[in-house]
Amino acid sequence: MSALALRMQQKMTTPTQASNAELGIETDEVLVAAARRGDYGAFEKLFVRHRQMVYRFAYQMAQRRDDAEDIVQEVFVRAYQNLANYREDARFTTWLLRIATNLATDRARMYNRRQALEQQEAAGALDWMTRGTTEDPVENLEDDRRKSAIKKALMALPEHHRAIIVMRDIEEREYADIAATLECSVGGAKLRVLRARRALRDRVLPLLGMENDPK
Amino acid sequence: MKKLTEEQLFEIASGEVSRDAYGPLSAEDERELGTLVMLFGDLKVLDQGVPEMQFSEDRLRHAIEAAGKPVARRPFAWWWLAAPGVAASALVVVMLSRPSPVVAPEAPVAVVAKNDTPAPAPAPSVEEAVESAPLTVVIPDARQPEVSARPEVRRQRPARRPRERVKPMVIARLDEAARPSAMSAPMETKVRAADPAPETMAVGESAPVATEAVVVVQESEDRASGVRGAVEVQKSNDVVIGS
């Protein structure tokens, strides 16, 4: 690397980042800077550090392990490829989650479309097989029935609502984080959370046999 | 006891605010809140049912290798700002270098068929030449939609050729040498040879006998008129030419 490039790199490095690097503290920013310089090991450390977070979010969106792992792979490949475009005004985890949200939303849309087509084709064929069968005894348990209904309602939600419910009510993220991920204001994030919760409640209550009394 | 809004109930149920933040609740709110608390509790439980991830660093490394090199961040191309100016100046240069008005080029004509038979050698008149000109069928180019598809028939004017001198065909010639000009001939006897032998002959005719006219001028003048007399005779062996 030339002297000019080194000077530019030093100029772009924030004082906190520089001091962390000097102290040997491997914050996300320090590792990102190292990965940008071509240090793949630094990027691998970032992967090990954040893969669970991305995976959990992806699993809640897809509800299938292999789909979730595919999303994780795609998220980190894209992150590595576009590391030069990452701006440090947002946290690295927020940036990762933004990529994951977009990918999971696209994937869920494709999955829903494919499933709708398959159901349409197999509707007549499967009707006689499911009619009159007795329910699984485990399903009769109240807790499992509720959980199953919530999962079903969650998967039936539009993708943007589902992502917000996952972020706020399952992973319990702060409104500021959600706002940064969705690139909107905190007030906007709160409004989106309210709409998503309302949509979820309107889908869950009929599945549980409860009346829906909108205010 | 005021009735809580939907948003307030969601906030209490999700644990964002405490139960006492909005005062005592009505029975209806209590019932709704109970349903929502159950709902949010089940949502939180969903986070515990995530299976173990089996995604290794090796898989990521292979995926990154398969995806190719990372995208390099491009610096802003400042020189593109000069592009409109360069384009405008180039346009001005082009306009100035073309003083004559722009004339639309003629449509290319495709010659489909052409009769290249040469015209007959003698072209006595224009009418005959036009009649005997090669016929050329011209079909407009298919790339020109404004030209009708009907074929155009044009007659080409034949190229002018230098006329060839053709010797006249003499069928038969006997004695036609007696001309008045012979009268003014000098004293010596002139022998005028006849025209060259004919090249062609009429079919069925016998070959003409070539004769030579001899003018015999008298040596002495006529006393009455004062001029010399002359007699034209046929050339024969009996006539001696010269003095």
XYZ file of C-alpha atoms in Angstrom:
458
model
C 0.000 0.000 0.000
C 1.338 3.345 -0.952
C 2.124 6.097 1.522
C -0.746 8.204 0.219
C -3.215 5.372 0.695
C -1.918 4.788 4.209
C -2.363 8.466 5.058
C -5.914 8.383 3.648
C -6.673 5.288 5.697
C -5.394 6.975 8.854
C -7.430 10.060 8.071
C -10.600 8.010 7.625
C -10.073 6.134 10.864
C -11.906 7.694 13.794
C -9.943 8.482 16.962
C -11.879 5.898 18.990
C -11.257 3.283 16.375
C -7.596 4.155 16.261
C -7.242 3.962 20.034
C -9.097 0.652 20.135
C -6.774 -0.706 17.500
C -3.763 0.508 19.433
C -5.079 -1.095 22.603
C -5.698 -4.346 20.786
C -9.454 -4.211 21.402
C -11.138 -5.866 18.507
C -14.341 -3.932 18.228
C -16.531 -4.399 15.185
C -15.169 -1.198 13.695
C -11.566 -2.315 14.103
C -12.322 -5.678 12.530
C -14.240 -4.052 9.698
C -11.295 -1.755 8.972
C -8.959 -4.754 8.957
C -11.281 -6.702 6.691
C -11.419 -3.767 4.328
C -7.666 -3.890 4.058
C -7.979 -7.487 2.918
C -7.656 -9.309 6.238
C -10.061 -12.212 5.816
C -9.371 -13.417 9.342
C -10.881 -10.225 10.694
C -14.025 -10.799 8.688
C -14.203 -14.357 9.964
C -14.106 -13.019 13.513
C -17.025 -10.763 12.674
C -18.875 -13.769 11.300
C -18.298 -15.837 14.422
C -19.380 -12.957 16.579
C -22.667 -12.164 14.813
C -23.771 -15.303 13.016
C -26.119 -16.381 15.813
C -27.882 -13.056 15.802
C -28.421 -13.218 12.054
C -29.417 -16.866 12.198
C -32.025 -16.385 14.891
C -33.608 -13.545 13.029
C -33.546 -15.534 9.792
C -35.076 -18.555 11.486
C -37.952 -16.535 12.906
C -38.603 -15.164 9.455
C -38.365 -18.474 7.602
C -39.261 -20.993 10.343
C -36.968 -23.536 8.671
C -33.387 -24.218 9.602
C -32.000 -24.791 6.112
C -33.681 -21.660 4.801
C -32.322 -19.706 7.749
C -28.800 -20.971 7.093
C -29.080 -20.024 3.462
C -30.049 -16.533 4.527
C -27.081 -16.374 6.899
C -24.723 -17.386 4.123
C -26.165 -14.828 1.748
C -26.024 -12.086 4.371
C -22.334 -12.581 5.121
C -21.354 -13.027 1.486
C -23.069 -9.764 0.645
C -21.539 -8.075 3.633
C -18.065 -9.178 2.577
C -18.596 -8.116 -0.998
C -19.944 -4.715 -0.037
C -17.697 -4.015 2.888
C -16.336 -0.995 1.042
C -19.836 0.504 0.942
C -20.453 0.144 4.676
C -20.696 3.556 6.277
C -19.738 3.765 9.895
C -22.602 6.040 10.879
C -24.571 2.868 11.703
C -23.436 -0.047 13.795
C -22.160 -3.116 12.000
C -24.886 -5.287 13.545
C -27.552 -2.867 12.344
C -26.072 -3.019 8.872
C -26.060 -6.816 8.979
C -29.623 -6.913 10.219
C -30.697 -4.573 7.434
C -29.247 -6.940 4.854
C -30.878 -9.881 6.632
C -34.257 -8.150 6.708
C -34.182 -7.432 3.010
C -33.052 -10.929 2.119
C -35.515 -12.665 4.441
C -38.364 -10.517 3.163
C -37.546 -11.323 -0.449
C -37.178 -14.984 0.343
C -40.434 -15.124 2.285
C -42.264 -13.510 -0.603
C -40.905 -16.065 -3.015
C -41.751 -18.885 -0.623
C -45.314 -17.664 -0.095
C -45.849 -17.363 -3.830
C -44.539 -20.868 -4.432
C -46.553 -22.309 -1.574
C -49.726 -20.658 -2.763
C -49.244 -22.217 -6.178
C -48.554 -25.639 -4.698
C -51.578 -25.429 -2.440
C -53.710 -24.378 -5.344
C -52.570 -27.393 -7.330
C -52.887 -29.878 -4.484
C -56.079 -28.516 -2.949
C -58.356 -31.113 -4.458
C -55.930 -33.989 -4.003
C -55.283 -33.429 -0.313
C -58.826 -32.630 0.699
C -59.973 -36.226 1.125
C -56.793 -37.192 3.000
C -57.192 -34.599 5.738
C -60.928 -34.796 6.170
C -62.144 -36.613 9.251
C -58.732 -37.348 10.758
C -58.383 -37.087 14.491
C -56.091 -34.426 15.885
C -52.740 -35.186 17.433
C -53.176 -35.501 21.214
C -50.291 -33.126 21.753
C -52.138 -30.513 19.743
C -54.956 -30.707 22.209
C -52.819 -29.237 24.870
C -53.690 -25.616 25.320
C -50.160 -24.244 25.281
C -49.127 -26.037 22.171
C -52.317 -25.000 20.456
C -51.631 -21.385 21.250
C -48.029 -21.589 20.120
C -49.049 -23.276 16.933
C -51.671 -20.622 16.295
C -49.161 -17.854 16.890
C -46.623 -19.437 14.565
C -49.270 -19.834 11.935
C -50.427 -16.272 12.349
C -46.860 -15.006 12.263
C -46.150 -16.797 9.019
C -49.381 -15.487 7.570
C -48.363 -11.901 8.264
C -47.020 -9.738 5.487
C -43.219 -9.871 5.442
C -42.665 -6.314 6.622
C -44.972 -6.835 9.610
C -43.330 -10.144 10.423
C -39.843 -8.626 10.420
C -40.962 -5.951 12.866
C -42.650 -8.422 15.230
C -39.507 -10.553 15.186
C -37.280 -7.594 15.924
C -39.414 -5.999 18.603
C -41.440 -8.708 20.316
C -39.350 -11.846 19.828
C -35.793 -10.495 19.879
C -36.789 -7.468 22.013
C -34.740 -4.919 20.126
C -34.835 -1.260 21.005
C -36.898 1.116 18.912
C -33.733 2.999 17.980
C -32.210 -0.179 16.560
C -35.353 -0.952 14.607
C -35.425 2.594 13.303
C -31.796 2.334 12.208
C -32.420 -1.005 10.540
C -35.509 0.205 8.723
C -33.882 3.578 8.030
C -36.712 5.554 9.541
C -37.313 7.686 12.630
C -38.006 6.246 16.078
C -41.568 7.546 15.862
C -41.956 5.831 12.513
C -40.612 2.622 13.990
C -43.127 2.807 16.857
C -45.954 3.307 14.411
C -44.844 0.324 12.365
C -44.619 -1.820 15.497
C -48.165 -0.830 16.480
C -49.521 -1.730 13.038
C -47.685 -5.046 13.018
C -48.986 -5.975 16.477
C -52.522 -5.107 15.479
C -52.231 -7.264 12.365
C -50.871 -10.159 14.405
C -53.600 -9.931 17.006
C -56.286 -9.857 14.306
C -54.909 -13.102 12.928
C -54.234 -14.922 16.186
C -57.520 -14.397 17.982
C -59.721 -16.107 15.385
C -57.314 -19.073 15.401
C -57.695 -19.328 19.175
C -61.460 -19.091 18.936
C -61.571 -15.692 20.616
C -63.601 -12.788 19.452
C -61.821 -9.831 18.000
C -63.060 -6.571 19.473
C -61.298 -3.754 17.682
C -61.310 -0.456 19.535
C -61.859 4.964 35.140
C -61.015 5.722 31.539
C -60.780 3.125 28.847
C -57.240 2.539 27.579
C -56.330 2.799 23.964
C -55.132 -0.097 21.903
C -51.598 1.284 21.906
C -51.522 1.588 25.681
C -52.726 -1.967 26.052
C -49.999 -3.203 23.708
C -47.393 -1.276 25.697
C -48.496 -2.833 28.969
C -48.801 -6.330 27.497
C -45.355 -6.241 25.912
C -43.792 -4.943 29.122
C -42.732 -1.593 27.686
C -44.585 0.240 30.500
C -45.646 -0.959 33.895
C -49.177 -2.070 34.643
C -49.797 0.937 36.900
C -48.594 3.556 34.438
C -52.124 4.343 33.202
C -53.967 3.927 36.477
C -56.536 1.301 37.409
C -57.949 -0.730 34.506
C -61.550 -1.465 33.710
C -62.834 -5.025 33.598
C -62.974 -4.988 29.818
C -59.403 -3.699 29.601
C -58.321 -6.357 32.074
C -59.840 -9.051 29.885
C -58.211 -7.737 26.723
C -54.937 -7.215 28.489
C -54.982 -10.814 29.644
C -55.303 -12.033 26.058
C -52.508 -9.774 24.871
C -50.172 -10.738 27.713
C -50.673 -14.364 26.770
C -49.949 -13.516 23.144
C -46.741 -11.624 23.882
C -45.622 -14.335 26.297
C -45.979 -16.946 23.569
C -44.079 -14.733 21.145
C -41.149 -14.518 23.550
C -41.171 -18.285 23.889
C -40.716 -18.593 20.142
C -37.193 -17.238 20.568
C -36.301 -20.263 22.677
C -37.340 -22.810 20.083
C -34.646 -21.998 17.557
C -32.655 -25.096 16.577
C -28.878 -25.180 16.608
C -27.184 -23.638 13.639
C -24.865 -25.851 11.609
C -23.137 -23.218 9.596
C -19.370 -23.399 9.658
C -16.653 -20.957 8.725
C -15.578 -23.317 5.971
C -18.965 -23.060 4.305
C -18.772 -19.306 4.437
C -15.249 -19.325 3.005
C -16.358 -21.509 0.096
C -19.368 -19.305 -0.523
C -17.244 -16.168 -0.526
C -14.731 -17.772 -2.878
C -17.549 -18.789 -5.192
C -19.044 -15.328 -5.116
C -15.854 -13.681 -6.272
C -13.888 -10.663 -5.276
C -15.454 -7.945 -3.150
C -16.784 -4.885 -4.879
C -14.212 -2.132 -4.856
C -15.497 1.254 -3.886
C -15.256 3.534 -6.873
C -14.096 7.080 -6.378
C -16.327 9.735 -7.818
C -15.418 10.334 -11.425
C -14.993 14.104 -11.450
C -14.039 14.167 -15.096
C -17.591 13.247 -16.005
C -18.594 16.778 -15.040
C -16.802 18.041 -18.132
C -18.709 15.689 -20.411
C -21.547 18.119 -21.340
C -19.069 20.844 -22.244
C -17.030 18.485 -24.385
C -20.138 17.226 -26.142
C -21.356 20.775 -26.836
C -18.006 21.904 -28.215
C -17.808 18.823 -30.421
C -21.254 19.620 -31.761
C -20.209 23.201 -32.532
C -17.108 21.996 -34.350
C -19.168 19.601 -36.419
C -21.700 22.291 -37.282
C -19.009 24.774 -38.307
C -17.195 22.281 -40.459
C -20.257 21.697 -42.604
C -21.175 24.968 -44.407
C -23.379 23.397 -47.033
C -26.879 22.473 -46.052
C -27.364 18.943 -45.207
C -28.933 17.058 -48.079
C -30.518 13.804 -47.409
C -28.685 11.085 -49.248
C -30.517 9.399 -52.040
C -31.910 6.068 -51.387
C -29.705 3.339 -52.697
C -31.210 1.595 -55.708
C -30.785 -2.051 -56.004
C -30.565 -3.376 -59.541
C -32.275 -6.667 -59.608
C -31.979 -7.604 -63.244
C -30.144 -6.062 -66.126
C -29.987 -6.932 -69.772
C -26.411 -6.508 -70.850
C -26.930 -7.432 -74.468
C -24.951 -4.919 -76.533
C -26.875 -2.615 -78.783
C -26.641 -3.083 -82.524
C -23.661 -1.345 -83.997
C -25.336 1.141 -86.284
C -27.459 3.604 -84.371
C -28.980 5.661 -87.117
C -31.485 7.620 -85.065
C -32.373 8.389 -81.498
C -35.756 6.732 -81.788
C -34.210 3.525 -82.931
C -31.588 3.719 -80.249
C -34.209 4.196 -77.560
C -36.241 1.343 -78.902
C -33.283 -0.951 -79.032
C -31.888 0.074 -75.609
C -31.434 -2.643 -73.012
C -34.370 -3.043 -70.698
C -33.544 -2.520 -67.053
C -35.972 -3.359 -64.285
C -35.325 -1.294 -61.179
C -36.878 -2.203 -57.876
C -36.563 0.267 -55.018
C -34.606 -0.749 -52.012
C -36.710 -2.567 -49.419
C -35.206 -0.441 -46.674
C -37.012 2.626 -47.995
C -40.613 2.284 -46.906
C -41.736 5.513 -48.597
C -40.902 4.190 -52.057
C -43.706 2.168 -53.561
C -43.035 -1.439 -54.171
C -44.122 -1.190 -57.812
C -41.154 -1.845 -60.080
C -40.008 1.025 -62.216
C -39.133 0.442 -65.847
C -36.451 2.634 -67.298
C -34.801 2.527 -70.643
C -31.159 3.214 -70.710
C -29.726 5.287 -73.470
C -27.112 3.202 -75.238
C -23.592 4.343 -75.129
C -22.492 6.199 -78.183
C -20.125 4.342 -80.370
C -18.014 5.740 -83.187
C -19.596 5.074 -86.477
C -17.899 2.533 -88.626
C -17.351 3.368 -92.224
C -19.055 0.758 -94.247
C -18.155 0.420 -97.838
C -21.217 0.729 -100.003
C -22.314 -2.394 -101.585
C -22.108 -2.094 -105.369
C -24.349 -4.434 -107.123
C -23.244 -3.637 -110.626
C -21.458 -0.784 -112.207
C -20.749 -0.329 -115.735
C -19.895 2.991 -117.198
C -20.442 5.932 -115.077
C -17.113 7.564 -115.439
C -18.233 10.207 -117.880
C -18.417 13.285 -115.752
C -18.252 16.904 -116.672
C -15.211 17.396 -114.558
C -13.359 15.279 -117.014
C -13.863 17.972 -119.560
C -11.635 20.334 -117.710
C -8.874 17.857 -117.488
C -5.511 18.877 -118.809
C -4.173 17.820 -122.084
C -2.856 14.568 -120.917
C -5.161 11.679 -120.888
C -6.578 10.904 -117.528
C -7.444 7.486 -116.595
C -9.819 7.303 -113.678
C -9.993 4.026 -112.134
C -13.332 2.848 -111.062
C -14.253 2.477 -107.394
C -12.821 -0.509 -105.625
C -14.367 -3.805 -106.351
C -17.573 -4.469 -104.539
C -17.316 -6.602 -101.466
C -20.698 -8.126 -101.682
C -22.913 -9.064 -104.478
C -26.516 -9.624 -104.924
C -27.394 -13.213 -104.963
C -27.910 -14.631 -108.390
C -26.194 -11.886 -110.361
C -23.176 -12.325 -112.459
C -19.982 -10.482 -111.718
C -19.877 -7.100 -113.426
C -17.122 -6.327 -115.880
C -14.933 -3.609 -114.618
C -14.416 -0.997 -117.279
C -12.199 2.021 -117.409
C -13.251 5.227 -119.122
C -10.642 6.942 -121.256
C -11.055 10.511 -122.440
C -9.222 11.307 -125.614
C -8.575 15.023 -125.991
C -7.939 16.369 -129.402
C -4.587 17.961 -129.949
C -5.801 20.780 -132.211
C -8.470 23.328 -131.330
C -11.676 23.545 -133.233
C -11.595 26.476 -135.509
C -15.164 27.448 -135.063
C -15.391 27.270 -131.289
C -11.738 27.597 -130.370
C -11.826 24.737 -127.855
C -10.415 21.310 -128.009
C -12.712 18.422 -128.428
C -12.748 15.321 -126.309
C -14.139 11.889 -126.796
C -14.744 9.370 -124.126
C -14.007 5.854 -125.175
C -13.916 2.512 -123.428
C -10.559 1.280 -122.429
C -9.411 -1.436 -124.585
C -6.341 -2.940 -125.822
C -6.510 -0.751 -128.867
C -6.147 2.446 -126.944
C -2.683 3.579 -126.071
C -2.518 5.749 -123.019
C 0.045 8.470 -123.062
C 1.746 10.297 -125.853
